[in-house]
Amino acid sequence: MRADEAQEILRKSRLFRDLDDSFVADLSHAVRAVELKSGEDLFCEGAPSDSLYLVLNGELEACVAQNGGQQRLGDLRPGEPVGELGVLFGGPRTATVKAVKPSRLLAIEAQTLRECLPQAPQLEAALEAEARARIQRNDLDQIVERFFGNLDQVERDELAARLEWVRLDAGEILFRRGDPGDSLFFIVDGSLWAVAANEYGEEVPIASLGQGEVVGEMGLLSGESRSAGVVAARESTLVRLSRTNFELLNREYPALVMGITRQLADRLRRSQRKQPAARGGCRRIAVIAANPDRNPTALMRAISAAIGPSAEVLDVERVRRLQGQGDGPGADSIMAEAGIGLMLDEMAASREILFQITEPLKGGEASAWTRRCLNQADELLIVADGNADREPNGLERALYEDRRRTTELRSQPRTRLLLTHENGMRRVRDTSPWLKARSPDGHFHLRLGDDEDLARVARLLAGRAVGLALGGAGPGGLGQVGAIQALEEAGIPLDMIAASGVGAVVGAGYAFGLSGRELAEVDWQRHLPGRHASGWPELETTDIEDLWRPFVCVSTNLNKQTLSIHRQGNLWDSVAASSIVPGLGSPVSLDGDLHVSGSLINRLPGDLLRGVVGSCIGIDTMNGQPDHVEIDFGSLSQPWWRRLLPGWSRQVSVAPDLLLRSLFAGSHRGIRETKRQLDVDISLASERGFNVKVDPADVIRDAYQETCQYIDRVGVQELRARLALD
């Protein structure tokens, strides 16, 4: 390419138009022309950022690898630059760019431009502005395609001209309840909370809104005032569509209302199923070391590797390396520059999760990098050594103190606690003080060096965990042990458990750390509450919060006539309350109230897992009605009602099978809807019913074989697909 031709092209570019003529003339001698055929790659994701390109003619497309396929980011048209962030920060390419049509480009070596930046600050500013505009345009293109359908470029440009960009800081209010519903908003980046007043008049979050969702559409469609307030959970970018422009666009693009209606229907469905939104974009998790002298970076990299290429770990050292910066004077101020945010946004475009490792306080102050991590966080992850000081200190303590001082309407990101332990540790103890000092939204245990623990925590953090719903009553419920054993042998992970009835006992043993095979070898004659049980010493001295797998069980509160949910406290007390059947054992007293089997109200509590796990398996051992129930009442414990009626001494005259059928008749209501929400429904035969004389080993063996047949029939690959494991 001739120098005069190159100089004319550079002068027309947005990047170089404000530079001195002599500067542009010098650059014109350092350019080269690049010709691409249709379908040919300009560069691939992960390649070195060695050049900046200007598109002269043709058309190119940017895409990233995601979930085994390619996700399109956007188009590149004549006049647009390609690879501007590579000039600013170096590092590998974050996307693949290929020609959609035969294309011609102008190329300049990135190193040549980097050497020019100190003498041309306007070039650096232009590169940052171009990168920011491109990232926002790509994000907006995905929203446009979702709500408006496929538009040509002229239509996209017309639409973009009618949208108003809105930027919110963390805690900033978008609108309040009662404000006019005169516009709607599309979330381009960030996350928000819908808030409403609780019974005490305090504004509290009621729903989470993420990238790609629409906000305020109900007020716009109905003409009514806002029914709830909306506040930014972190730094967020939105586009606003006014009522006037909405009505104009609706006439031209009827797909708009169709797209919004679909989202409204999806939101209603999710609220009924307690499901999280299928959010687009990247979730940013700020990682805080509870022990300032322990660096969690290596652990988070191991977790990220277990999640896969959709996750990335960034600490301050890596960001500096990507910048080509050292740790010298002014290094911290560089972290506050806008260009760092652009680099992070570029990385987020090709990731589902960014783990951003905060730094310890220095002189009682948070670094610019740490402030950026916290301001952009969708979630906080506290990483702690389970043997260290349980009280918050350092950055974590400062964060909690700042929350207590804040009186404005501001919702905090979800906070979860990861407690690490020595490899080979069998039991966790004393988790409760950690939780009392923090009140996290969830917590996990991980043995360092244990691959199974690592994979489970990775799935839990990535939102891909597999939940297990257990229920059942009587020894027939022990069939769930055989089903668990069969699922384990098929390589299906079971990460979180919600249980009632006999399922609470089975689930507690599994959450404690026993394998399916080990559960099958348990002496269930001794451990089932109400059957002359001698108890289960290890579970009796364990709290729910100390379990390796997250666990929750439910019981029926006889005093309040409600369902009680047990997430913390003594494990065996909660399990006994959840599993005891009236007439087969005495109700359990918890906090002054009498509790019996939760299966009377919720026989398969998978609803407690929705919104927490990515998929759910239900194992139902009450599938249908038993033909015959035989109970030896002489072998049962003292009837509990004698404690309430001291003068009562008559024997029960009702037929045992009729009694038990009556007790659990109500549990069949709503089970169809419960099962409809399951990703995998394993319904086991229940010929043995409530027969207390049945041999548990026979029940477990038969259920194991039945589940193996189910897995063979469905296929392991299909099973994993239903659970979104591959």
XYZ file of C-alpha atoms in Angstrom:
726
model
C 0.000 0.000 0.000
C 1.360 3.434 -0.976
C 2.137 5.836 1.879
C -0.112 8.592 0.496
C -3.042 6.155 0.202
C -2.448 4.919 3.744
C -2.212 8.495 5.034
C -5.589 9.366 3.508
C -7.206 6.280 5.079
C -5.737 7.040 8.500
C -6.858 10.655 8.365
C -10.484 9.537 7.796
C -10.443 7.114 10.728
C -11.988 8.161 14.048
C -8.838 6.970 15.771
C -6.359 9.201 13.933
C -8.304 12.228 12.715
C -7.227 14.405 15.677
C -3.507 13.621 15.412
C -0.862 15.917 13.936
C -0.217 15.575 10.209
C 3.418 14.676 10.814
C 2.378 11.916 13.224
C -0.057 10.451 10.684
C 2.537 10.723 7.936
C 5.037 8.733 9.980
C 2.429 6.045 10.723
C 1.524 5.721 7.049
C 4.933 4.144 6.383
C 4.239 1.400 8.961
C 1.012 0.000 7.496
C 0.285 -3.007 5.322
C -2.766 -4.250 3.449
C -4.561 -7.497 4.362
C -6.890 -9.366 1.991
C -9.346 -11.964 3.321
C -11.576 -14.411 1.497
C -15.082 -15.129 2.741
C -14.859 -17.424 5.781
C -11.153 -16.755 6.349
C -9.991 -15.884 9.875
C -8.311 -12.561 10.547
C -7.154 -13.897 13.921
C -8.302 -16.510 16.427
C -9.243 -16.290 20.087
C -6.125 -16.693 22.212
C -3.694 -15.484 19.523
C -1.220 -12.671 20.361
C -2.519 -9.108 20.010
C 0.102 -8.086 17.469
C -1.771 -5.676 15.175
C -4.544 -3.109 14.911
C -6.735 -3.296 11.804
C -9.014 -0.858 9.995
C -11.786 -2.369 7.852
C -11.632 -0.822 4.383
C -14.364 -2.851 2.686
C -16.285 -6.071 3.116
C -17.733 -7.378 6.380
C -16.330 -9.339 9.321
C -17.831 -11.102 12.327
C -16.519 -11.471 15.905
C -17.382 -14.542 17.966
C -16.165 -16.369 21.066
C -16.063 -20.014 22.076
C -18.795 -20.840 24.584
C -20.321 -24.127 25.770
C -18.704 -26.103 22.989
C -19.963 -23.751 20.266
C -19.518 -20.214 18.992
C -21.360 -17.168 20.319
C -21.617 -14.254 17.927
C -20.581 -10.902 19.408
C -21.213 -8.541 16.497
C -20.324 -7.350 13.005
C -17.403 -5.193 11.896
C -18.063 -2.836 9.009
C -15.975 -0.512 6.807
C -14.373 2.281 8.787
C -14.319 0.354 12.064
C -11.125 -0.621 13.893
C -10.409 -4.178 15.013
C -8.171 -5.064 17.967
C -7.947 -1.706 19.735
C -7.814 -3.285 23.199
C -4.809 -5.326 22.116
C -2.964 -2.077 21.493
C -3.885 -0.726 24.906
C -3.174 -3.805 26.990
C -1.537 -6.495 24.894
C -2.333 -10.029 25.962
C -4.124 -12.673 23.885
C -7.066 -11.993 21.596
C -10.376 -12.351 23.415
C -12.391 -13.288 20.308
C -12.112 -14.800 16.841
C -12.682 -12.449 13.892
C -13.384 -13.833 10.431
C -14.555 -12.439 7.115
C -18.232 -12.863 6.281
C -17.579 -11.422 2.814
C -14.344 -10.856 0.884
C -12.707 -8.049 2.848
C -9.749 -5.704 2.723
C -8.111 -4.224 5.802
C -5.234 -1.987 6.775
C -2.888 -3.318 9.477
C -0.543 -1.486 11.864
C 1.790 -3.266 14.261
C 0.489 -2.968 17.829
C 3.974 -2.355 19.205
C 4.413 0.605 16.861
C 1.237 2.189 18.202
C 2.132 1.450 21.831
C 5.387 3.327 21.389
C 3.397 6.301 20.104
C 0.916 6.485 22.998
C 3.067 8.548 25.412
C 3.378 11.280 22.754
C -0.251 11.001 21.597
C -2.664 10.866 24.563
C -5.531 11.680 22.206
C -4.867 8.395 20.394
C -5.125 6.479 23.674
C -8.399 8.264 24.470
C -9.743 7.469 20.997
C -8.811 3.789 21.353
C -10.594 3.603 24.726
C -13.692 5.366 23.369
C -13.812 3.062 20.349
C -13.458 -0.044 22.521
C -16.176 1.125 24.898
C -18.562 1.881 22.030
C -17.924 -1.498 20.402
C -18.494 -3.467 23.615
C -21.750 -1.629 24.250
C -22.811 -2.083 20.621
C -22.201 -5.834 20.816
C -24.182 -6.090 24.057
C -26.990 -4.033 22.579
C -27.041 -6.142 19.398
C -27.796 -9.235 21.468
C -30.673 -7.454 23.214
C -32.036 -6.151 19.899
C -31.977 -9.630 18.397
C -33.785 -11.042 21.433
C -36.611 -8.505 21.538
C -36.881 -7.207 17.958
C -35.863 -10.195 15.877
C -33.399 -10.056 12.993
C -33.006 -6.479 11.756
C -30.839 -5.239 8.928
C -28.174 -2.652 9.635
C -30.312 0.327 8.653
C -33.043 -0.787 11.053
C -30.500 -1.365 13.821
C -29.097 2.122 13.371
C -32.591 3.624 13.440
C -33.413 1.750 16.613
C -30.148 2.745 18.285
C -30.919 6.393 17.584
C -34.134 6.108 19.623
C -32.481 4.574 22.674
C -31.008 6.629 25.511
C -28.026 5.282 27.448
C -28.318 5.271 31.249
C -25.482 4.494 33.682
C -26.023 3.744 37.367
C -23.587 3.418 40.236
C -24.071 0.704 42.849
C -26.971 1.735 45.075
C -28.300 4.348 42.647
C -32.077 4.346 42.168
C -33.492 3.858 38.675
C -37.057 4.648 39.773
C -39.224 4.436 42.895
C -42.582 2.869 43.579
C -45.289 5.299 42.466
C -43.185 7.002 39.773
C -44.848 7.399 36.349
C -44.483 4.377 34.081
C -43.341 6.441 31.112
C -40.479 4.289 29.826
C -38.882 0.863 29.883
C -35.227 -0.116 30.180
C -33.071 -2.902 28.761
C -30.162 -4.009 30.974
C -27.032 -3.959 28.812
C -24.604 -4.731 31.630
C -24.794 -5.111 35.400
C -27.529 -6.235 37.769
C -30.404 -4.579 39.600
C -32.846 -5.353 42.393
C -36.570 -4.744 42.376
C -37.410 -3.485 45.875
C -40.603 -3.019 47.875
C -41.537 -2.152 51.446
C -41.809 -5.010 53.929
C -44.199 -5.169 56.888
C -41.927 -2.798 58.823
C -41.781 -0.223 56.035
C -38.194 -1.098 55.080
C -37.220 -1.324 51.412
C -36.061 -4.892 50.733
C -35.135 -6.755 47.514
C -37.907 -8.872 46.013
C -36.387 -9.884 42.655
C -33.056 -9.906 40.845
C -32.725 -8.492 37.334
C -29.726 -9.226 35.124
C -28.159 -8.534 31.761
C -30.521 -8.915 28.822
C -33.713 -8.394 30.852
C -36.280 -5.646 30.440
C -37.273 -3.391 33.356
C -40.360 -1.228 33.792
C -42.367 -2.769 30.971
C -45.526 -3.260 33.054
C -45.895 0.441 33.761
C -45.310 1.283 30.119
C -47.803 -1.277 28.811
C -50.516 -0.539 31.394
C -50.006 3.196 31.768
C -49.992 2.790 35.550
C -47.397 4.046 38.004
C -44.442 1.906 39.066
C -45.495 -0.963 41.338
C -41.993 -1.374 42.803
C -38.710 0.459 42.969
C -35.554 -0.594 41.146
C -32.014 0.001 42.424
C -28.616 -0.922 40.972
C -26.973 -3.833 42.780
C -23.684 -2.836 41.140
C -22.409 -0.501 38.438
C -24.861 -1.027 35.586
C -25.531 0.185 32.054
C -29.026 0.311 30.552
C -30.791 1.776 27.542
C -34.065 3.658 27.957
C -36.983 3.503 25.548
C -39.587 6.230 26.071
C -43.321 5.712 25.648
C -43.369 7.796 22.460
C -40.569 5.826 20.815
C -42.020 2.543 22.078
C -45.335 3.237 20.343
C -43.551 4.214 17.120
C -41.354 1.125 17.154
C -44.232 -1.170 18.067
C -46.030 -0.237 14.850
C -42.924 -0.935 12.798
C -41.575 -3.948 14.718
C -44.378 -6.038 16.265
C -41.728 -8.527 17.410
C -40.886 -6.020 20.159
C -44.085 -6.602 22.127
C -43.848 -10.333 21.394
C -40.372 -10.418 22.924
C -41.433 -8.460 25.989
C -44.523 -10.652 26.414
C -42.346 -13.771 26.303
C -40.150 -12.348 29.037
C -43.189 -11.505 31.178
C -44.477 -15.062 30.786
C -41.031 -16.442 31.620
C -40.821 -14.239 34.709
C -44.248 -15.468 35.888
C -43.227 -19.084 35.289
C -40.003 -18.585 37.222
C -41.806 -17.003 40.144
C -44.156 -19.979 40.313
C -41.256 -22.449 40.157
C -38.873 -20.350 42.266
C -36.397 -20.446 39.368
C -33.675 -17.912 38.627
C -33.638 -16.104 35.334
C -31.594 -17.590 32.528
C -29.345 -14.566 32.559
C -27.095 -13.596 29.743
C -23.745 -11.959 30.143
C -21.093 -12.560 32.738
C -21.470 -12.911 36.501
C -18.673 -11.153 38.378
C -17.765 -12.618 41.746
C -15.506 -10.616 44.052
C -13.392 -13.022 46.117
C -12.402 -11.861 49.611
C -9.895 -13.689 51.800
C -11.275 -13.899 55.338
C -7.696 -14.478 56.478
C -5.582 -11.638 54.993
C -2.416 -13.751 55.150
C -3.959 -16.485 52.950
C -4.073 -15.857 49.193
C -7.073 -17.632 47.599
C -5.867 -17.204 44.003
C -4.540 -20.748 43.532
C -7.745 -22.266 44.925
C -9.939 -20.081 42.715
C -7.901 -21.068 39.659
C -8.505 -24.720 40.499
C -12.240 -24.030 40.861
C -12.224 -22.061 37.595
C -10.507 -24.949 35.801
C -13.173 -27.313 37.154
C -15.907 -25.024 35.792
C -14.251 -24.878 32.376
C -13.324 -22.203 29.820
C -16.409 -20.135 30.631
C -14.766 -19.059 33.918
C -11.738 -16.833 34.450
C -9.721 -15.732 37.485
C -8.263 -12.237 37.666
C -6.035 -10.913 40.395
C -4.134 -7.649 40.428
C -0.874 -9.266 39.298
C -2.486 -10.822 36.229
C -4.183 -7.571 35.280
C -0.859 -5.764 35.521
C 0.778 -8.397 33.337
C -1.979 -8.027 30.758
C -1.295 -4.304 30.817
C 2.424 -4.765 30.557
C 2.760 -2.863 33.845
C 4.874 -3.668 36.863
C 4.358 -3.128 40.566
C 6.157 0.177 40.711
C 5.052 3.714 41.626
C 1.640 4.602 40.279
C 0.673 0.987 39.691
C -2.381 1.313 41.933
C -3.621 4.448 40.177
C -3.506 2.569 36.878
C -6.121 0.184 38.293
C -8.557 3.090 38.576
C -8.237 4.075 34.910
C -11.171 3.615 32.572
C -9.125 1.387 30.290
C -8.997 -1.325 32.941
C -12.775 -1.412 32.972
C -12.778 -1.818 29.195
C -10.364 -4.713 29.404
C -12.555 -6.408 32.023
C -15.677 -5.786 29.935
C -13.946 -7.331 26.929
C -13.048 -10.425 28.941
C -16.562 -10.611 30.378
C -18.018 -10.714 26.862
C -16.573 -14.199 26.381
C -17.051 -15.549 29.913
C -19.927 -16.633 32.134
C -18.046 -16.045 35.396
C -15.187 -13.731 36.346
C -13.623 -14.397 39.738
C -11.965 -11.106 40.721
C -9.561 -11.558 43.653
C -9.508 -8.570 45.995
C -6.390 -7.389 47.822
C -5.970 -7.060 51.601
C -6.314 -3.577 53.053
C -3.168 -1.476 52.953
C -2.912 1.060 55.752
C -6.599 0.489 56.439
C -7.557 1.462 52.871
C -8.835 -0.598 49.952
C -6.782 -0.438 46.755
C -8.218 0.874 43.490
C -8.346 -2.702 42.185
C -10.277 -3.902 45.232
C -12.735 -1.016 44.961
C -13.291 -1.880 41.318
C -13.903 -5.539 42.189
C -16.458 -4.631 44.866
C -18.253 -2.023 42.753
C -18.669 -4.462 39.863
C -19.565 -7.504 41.953
C -22.763 -9.434 41.323
C -21.764 -11.653 44.236
C -19.232 -11.789 47.062
C -17.401 -15.006 47.932
C -15.665 -15.116 51.308
C -12.896 -17.748 51.343
C -11.758 -18.843 54.798
C -9.615 -21.455 56.505
C -12.010 -23.460 58.663
C -9.436 -23.570 61.480
C -8.701 -19.832 61.517
C -10.233 -16.953 63.465
C -13.980 -16.951 62.831
C -14.508 -13.234 63.396
C -14.420 -10.983 60.305
C -11.323 -8.844 60.010
C -9.487 -6.742 57.467
C -11.381 -6.040 54.247
C -14.289 -8.292 55.198
C -14.828 -6.471 58.480
C -14.569 -3.068 56.778
C -17.169 -4.172 54.243
C -19.677 -5.193 56.922
C -19.098 -1.965 58.852
C -19.730 0.039 55.690
C -22.999 -1.828 55.175
C -24.130 -1.001 58.690
C -23.345 2.692 58.162
C -25.276 2.850 54.909
C -28.796 4.174 55.413
C -29.720 4.877 51.789
C -31.815 2.518 49.686
C -29.163 0.062 48.573
C -29.238 -3.689 48.191
C -26.059 -5.655 48.735
C -24.882 -8.440 46.421
C -25.388 -12.024 47.471
C -22.647 -13.187 49.828
C -21.538 -16.806 50.193
C -18.910 -18.392 52.423
C -16.429 -21.076 51.346
C -14.746 -22.862 54.260
C -11.640 -24.881 53.414
C -10.376 -27.888 55.376
C -7.484 -30.332 55.364
C -7.642 -33.163 52.856
C -8.868 -36.391 54.428
C -10.922 -34.619 57.083
C -13.992 -36.728 57.858
C -16.176 -34.387 59.892
C -16.687 -30.655 60.068
C -17.471 -29.059 63.405
C -18.483 -25.630 64.675
C -19.607 -23.987 61.435
C -22.345 -22.148 63.321
C -20.056 -19.397 64.745
C -18.868 -18.598 61.216
C -22.453 -18.128 60.055
C -23.536 -16.104 63.084
C -20.675 -13.665 62.503
C -21.672 -13.111 58.847
C -25.219 -14.288 57.999
C -24.198 -15.350 54.471
C -26.732 -16.339 51.827
C -25.099 -19.754 51.594
C -21.968 -21.660 52.549
C -19.886 -24.575 51.281
C -17.206 -26.886 52.685
C -14.190 -27.988 50.653
C -11.322 -30.310 51.539
C -8.190 -28.988 49.849
C -6.921 -31.553 47.373
C -10.225 -33.439 47.219
C -11.296 -33.534 43.558
C -14.902 -34.469 44.346
C -15.308 -31.540 46.738
C -13.675 -29.215 44.217
C -16.008 -30.286 41.409
C -19.063 -29.917 43.653
C -18.122 -26.399 44.792
C -17.397 -25.457 41.175
C -20.891 -26.550 40.124
C -22.475 -24.747 43.082
C -20.690 -21.488 42.259
C -21.409 -21.793 38.540
C -25.128 -22.421 39.077
C -24.833 -25.911 37.577
C -25.283 -27.959 40.745
C -27.555 -31.008 40.653
C -30.181 -31.008 43.377
C -31.697 -34.161 44.864
C -35.254 -34.211 46.231
C -36.065 -37.125 48.554
C -39.240 -38.103 50.382
C -41.146 -41.232 51.258
C -42.573 -42.822 54.390
C -41.937 -46.177 56.003
C -39.213 -48.642 55.056
C -40.255 -48.407 51.398
C -38.571 -45.018 51.390
C -35.212 -46.730 51.827
C -35.391 -47.528 48.127
C -33.861 -44.078 47.689
C -30.563 -45.545 48.951
C -30.472 -47.967 46.027
C -31.361 -45.181 43.599
C -28.529 -42.986 44.918
C -26.081 -45.866 44.563
C -27.140 -46.432 40.943
C -26.857 -42.719 40.094
C -23.385 -42.548 41.635
C -22.209 -45.541 39.614
C -23.511 -43.827 36.464
C -21.345 -40.799 37.252
C -24.242 -38.459 38.074
C -23.203 -35.931 40.764
C -25.634 -35.092 43.559
C -24.666 -31.747 45.077
C -27.500 -30.463 47.265
C -30.338 -32.248 49.051
C -33.877 -31.304 50.060
C -35.772 -34.034 51.872
C -38.788 -35.051 53.899
C -39.929 -38.267 55.567
C -37.577 -41.225 55.327
C -35.739 -39.260 52.645
C -34.511 -36.929 55.386
C -32.682 -39.810 57.097
C -31.243 -41.076 53.813
C -30.313 -37.585 52.647
C -28.682 -36.712 55.966
C -26.414 -39.748 55.740
C -25.485 -38.881 52.164
C -24.866 -35.201 52.957
C -22.740 -36.308 55.917
C -20.366 -37.915 53.447
C -21.437 -41.551 53.101
C -21.454 -42.923 49.566
C -24.418 -44.754 48.099
C -22.642 -48.065 48.657
C -21.897 -47.172 52.286
C -25.525 -46.154 52.832
C -26.624 -49.560 51.535
C -24.535 -51.204 54.271
C -26.054 -49.161 57.122
C -28.111 -51.067 59.719
C -31.377 -49.308 58.940
C -33.292 -51.383 61.495
C -31.437 -49.373 64.149
C -31.450 -45.953 62.514
C -35.017 -45.350 61.309
C -36.761 -43.153 63.916
C -39.740 -44.844 65.557
C -38.596 -48.451 65.119
C -36.854 -49.077 68.422
C -34.108 -46.954 66.892
C -30.950 -46.633 68.902
C -30.163 -43.430 67.060
C -27.265 -42.556 64.803
C -24.465 -41.239 67.047
C -22.514 -39.418 64.329
C -25.612 -37.601 63.083
C -26.773 -36.867 66.621
C -23.596 -34.854 67.260
C -23.618 -33.028 63.907
C -25.281 -29.778 62.879
C -26.876 -29.315 59.464
C -24.434 -26.521 58.649
C -21.505 -28.940 59.209
C -22.488 -31.278 56.351
C -20.289 -31.665 53.271
C -23.280 -31.335 50.966
C -25.811 -28.533 51.524
C -28.916 -30.087 53.102
C -32.411 -28.970 54.053
C -35.357 -30.979 55.370
C -38.966 -30.200 56.234
C -41.358 -31.255 58.983
C -45.012 -30.727 59.794
C -45.496 -28.394 62.768
C -48.562 -29.752 64.573
C -48.968 -26.694 66.790
C -48.925 -24.153 63.969
C -50.316 -26.479 61.257
C -47.550 -25.340 58.917
C -44.505 -26.705 57.147
C -41.220 -26.038 58.966
C -37.953 -25.779 57.025
C -34.745 -26.869 58.763
C -31.510 -25.403 57.374
C -29.458 -25.118 60.568
C -29.333 -26.722 63.985
C -28.900 -30.269 65.258
C -29.087 -32.674 62.347
C -30.668 -35.652 64.094
C -33.359 -33.573 65.798
C -34.341 -32.103 62.428
C -34.208 -35.471 60.666
C -36.302 -37.158 63.359
C -38.861 -34.351 63.163
C -38.964 -34.670 59.383
C -39.325 -38.456 59.263
C -41.426 -39.583 62.245
C -44.859 -40.925 61.241
C -47.740 -40.336 63.670
C -48.690 -43.690 65.158
C -45.294 -45.203 64.420
C -43.389 -42.983 66.810
C -43.624 -39.971 69.081
C -43.604 -36.437 67.629
C -40.388 -34.514 68.104
C -40.406 -31.349 70.191
C -38.482 -28.455 68.631
C -38.617 -24.961 70.126
C -41.708 -25.936 72.116
C -43.696 -27.236 69.117
C -44.462 -30.839 68.128
C -43.228 -31.966 64.706
C -43.929 -35.019 62.557
C -43.123 -36.117 59.020
C -42.841 -33.327 56.464
C -44.141 -35.752 53.835
C -47.650 -35.147 55.170
C -47.512 -31.707 53.516
C -44.605 -31.802 51.054
C -43.613 -35.308 50.108
C -40.941 -34.326 47.563
C -39.569 -30.851 48.418
C -37.727 -30.106 45.187
C -39.260 -26.624 45.265
C -36.731 -25.713 47.983
C -33.905 -26.282 45.501
C -35.245 -24.172 42.659
C -33.333 -20.946 42.254
C -30.299 -22.510 43.946
C -29.319 -25.444 41.718
C -29.111 -25.746 37.962
C -31.142 -28.952 37.727
C -33.025 -31.315 40.015
C -33.577 -35.065 40.381
C -36.561 -36.361 42.336
C -36.783 -39.902 43.732
C -40.362 -40.870 44.584
C -41.042 -44.061 46.549
C -44.741 -43.302 47.100
C -45.662 -43.782 43.465
C -49.157 -45.210 43.728
C -50.895 -46.957 46.625
C -49.735 -50.159 48.320
C -52.049 -53.130 47.941
C -51.534 -54.306 51.502
C -50.078 -52.839 54.686
C -49.143 -55.051 57.616
C -48.039 -53.446 60.884
C -47.219 -55.155 64.163
C -48.342 -52.524 66.672
C -46.878 -54.580 69.486
C -43.432 -53.729 68.185
C -44.038 -49.996 68.195
C -42.974 -47.428 70.749
C -45.332 -45.921 73.342
C -48.168 -44.061 71.537
C -47.322 -40.362 71.755
C -50.890 -39.244 72.449
C -50.762 -40.936 75.875
C -48.428 -38.137 76.899
C -51.092 -35.605 75.998
C -53.981 -37.624 77.519
C -52.666 -39.371 80.660
C -55.928 -41.229 81.296
C -56.073 -42.738 77.829
C -55.387 -46.489 77.699
C -57.570 -47.867 74.906
C -55.943 -49.579 71.955
C -56.216 -48.163 68.471
C -58.955 -50.056 66.674
C -58.624 -48.573 63.193
C -56.981 -50.804 60.563
C -53.307 -49.833 60.242
C -53.351 -49.640 56.444
C -56.385 -47.334 56.561
C -54.651 -45.127 59.127
C -51.512 -44.742 57.045
C -53.379 -44.257 53.780
C -55.390 -41.515 55.479
C -52.295 -39.803 56.884
C -50.556 -39.527 53.530
C -53.566 -39.009 51.280
C -53.017 -35.249 51.262
C -49.422 -35.611 50.108
C -50.608 -36.780 46.680
C -52.170 -33.411 45.951
C -49.949 -31.240 43.823
C -47.395 -33.984 43.195
C -47.931 -33.731 39.436
C -46.890 -30.089 39.447
C -43.930 -30.916 41.669
C -42.780 -33.620 39.279
C -43.329 -31.410 36.252
C -40.672 -29.099 37.628
C -38.116 -31.904 37.975
C -35.480 -32.401 35.314
C -35.276 -36.118 36.138
C -38.135 -37.995 37.836
C -37.298 -41.444 39.189
C -40.541 -43.034 40.402
C -39.900 -46.352 42.108
C -42.425 -49.160 42.517
C -43.986 -49.221 45.986
C -45.409 -52.705 46.395
C -43.837 -52.936 49.854
C -45.630 -49.800 51.004
C -45.509 -49.135 54.723
C -44.863 -52.721 55.786
C -42.635 -52.342 58.851
C -41.581 -56.007 58.680
C -39.908 -55.646 55.311
C -36.155 -56.217 55.138
C -34.467 -52.876 54.249
C -31.760 -54.728 52.302
C -34.413 -56.158 49.961
C -35.943 -52.720 49.394
C -32.547 -51.156 48.651
C -31.505 -53.967 46.304
C -34.757 -53.855 44.326
C -34.642 -50.052 44.010
C -31.007 -50.202 42.893
C -31.886 -52.646 40.133
C -34.940 -50.632 39.106
C -32.912 -47.413 38.900
C -30.174 -49.138 36.898
C -32.852 -50.256 34.436
C -34.176 -46.684 34.259
C -30.677 -45.341 33.535
C -30.108 -47.994 30.848
C -33.457 -47.144 29.280
C -32.895 -43.377 29.237
C -29.145 -43.500 28.633
C -26.415 -41.798 30.656
C -25.750 -39.242 27.917
C -29.415 -38.227 27.793
C -29.548 -38.113 31.590
C -26.549 -35.771 31.694
C -28.109 -33.629 28.985
C -31.327 -33.248 31.001
C -29.214 -32.156 33.967
C -27.141 -29.759 31.806
C -23.922 -31.461 32.921
C -22.287 -31.550 29.466
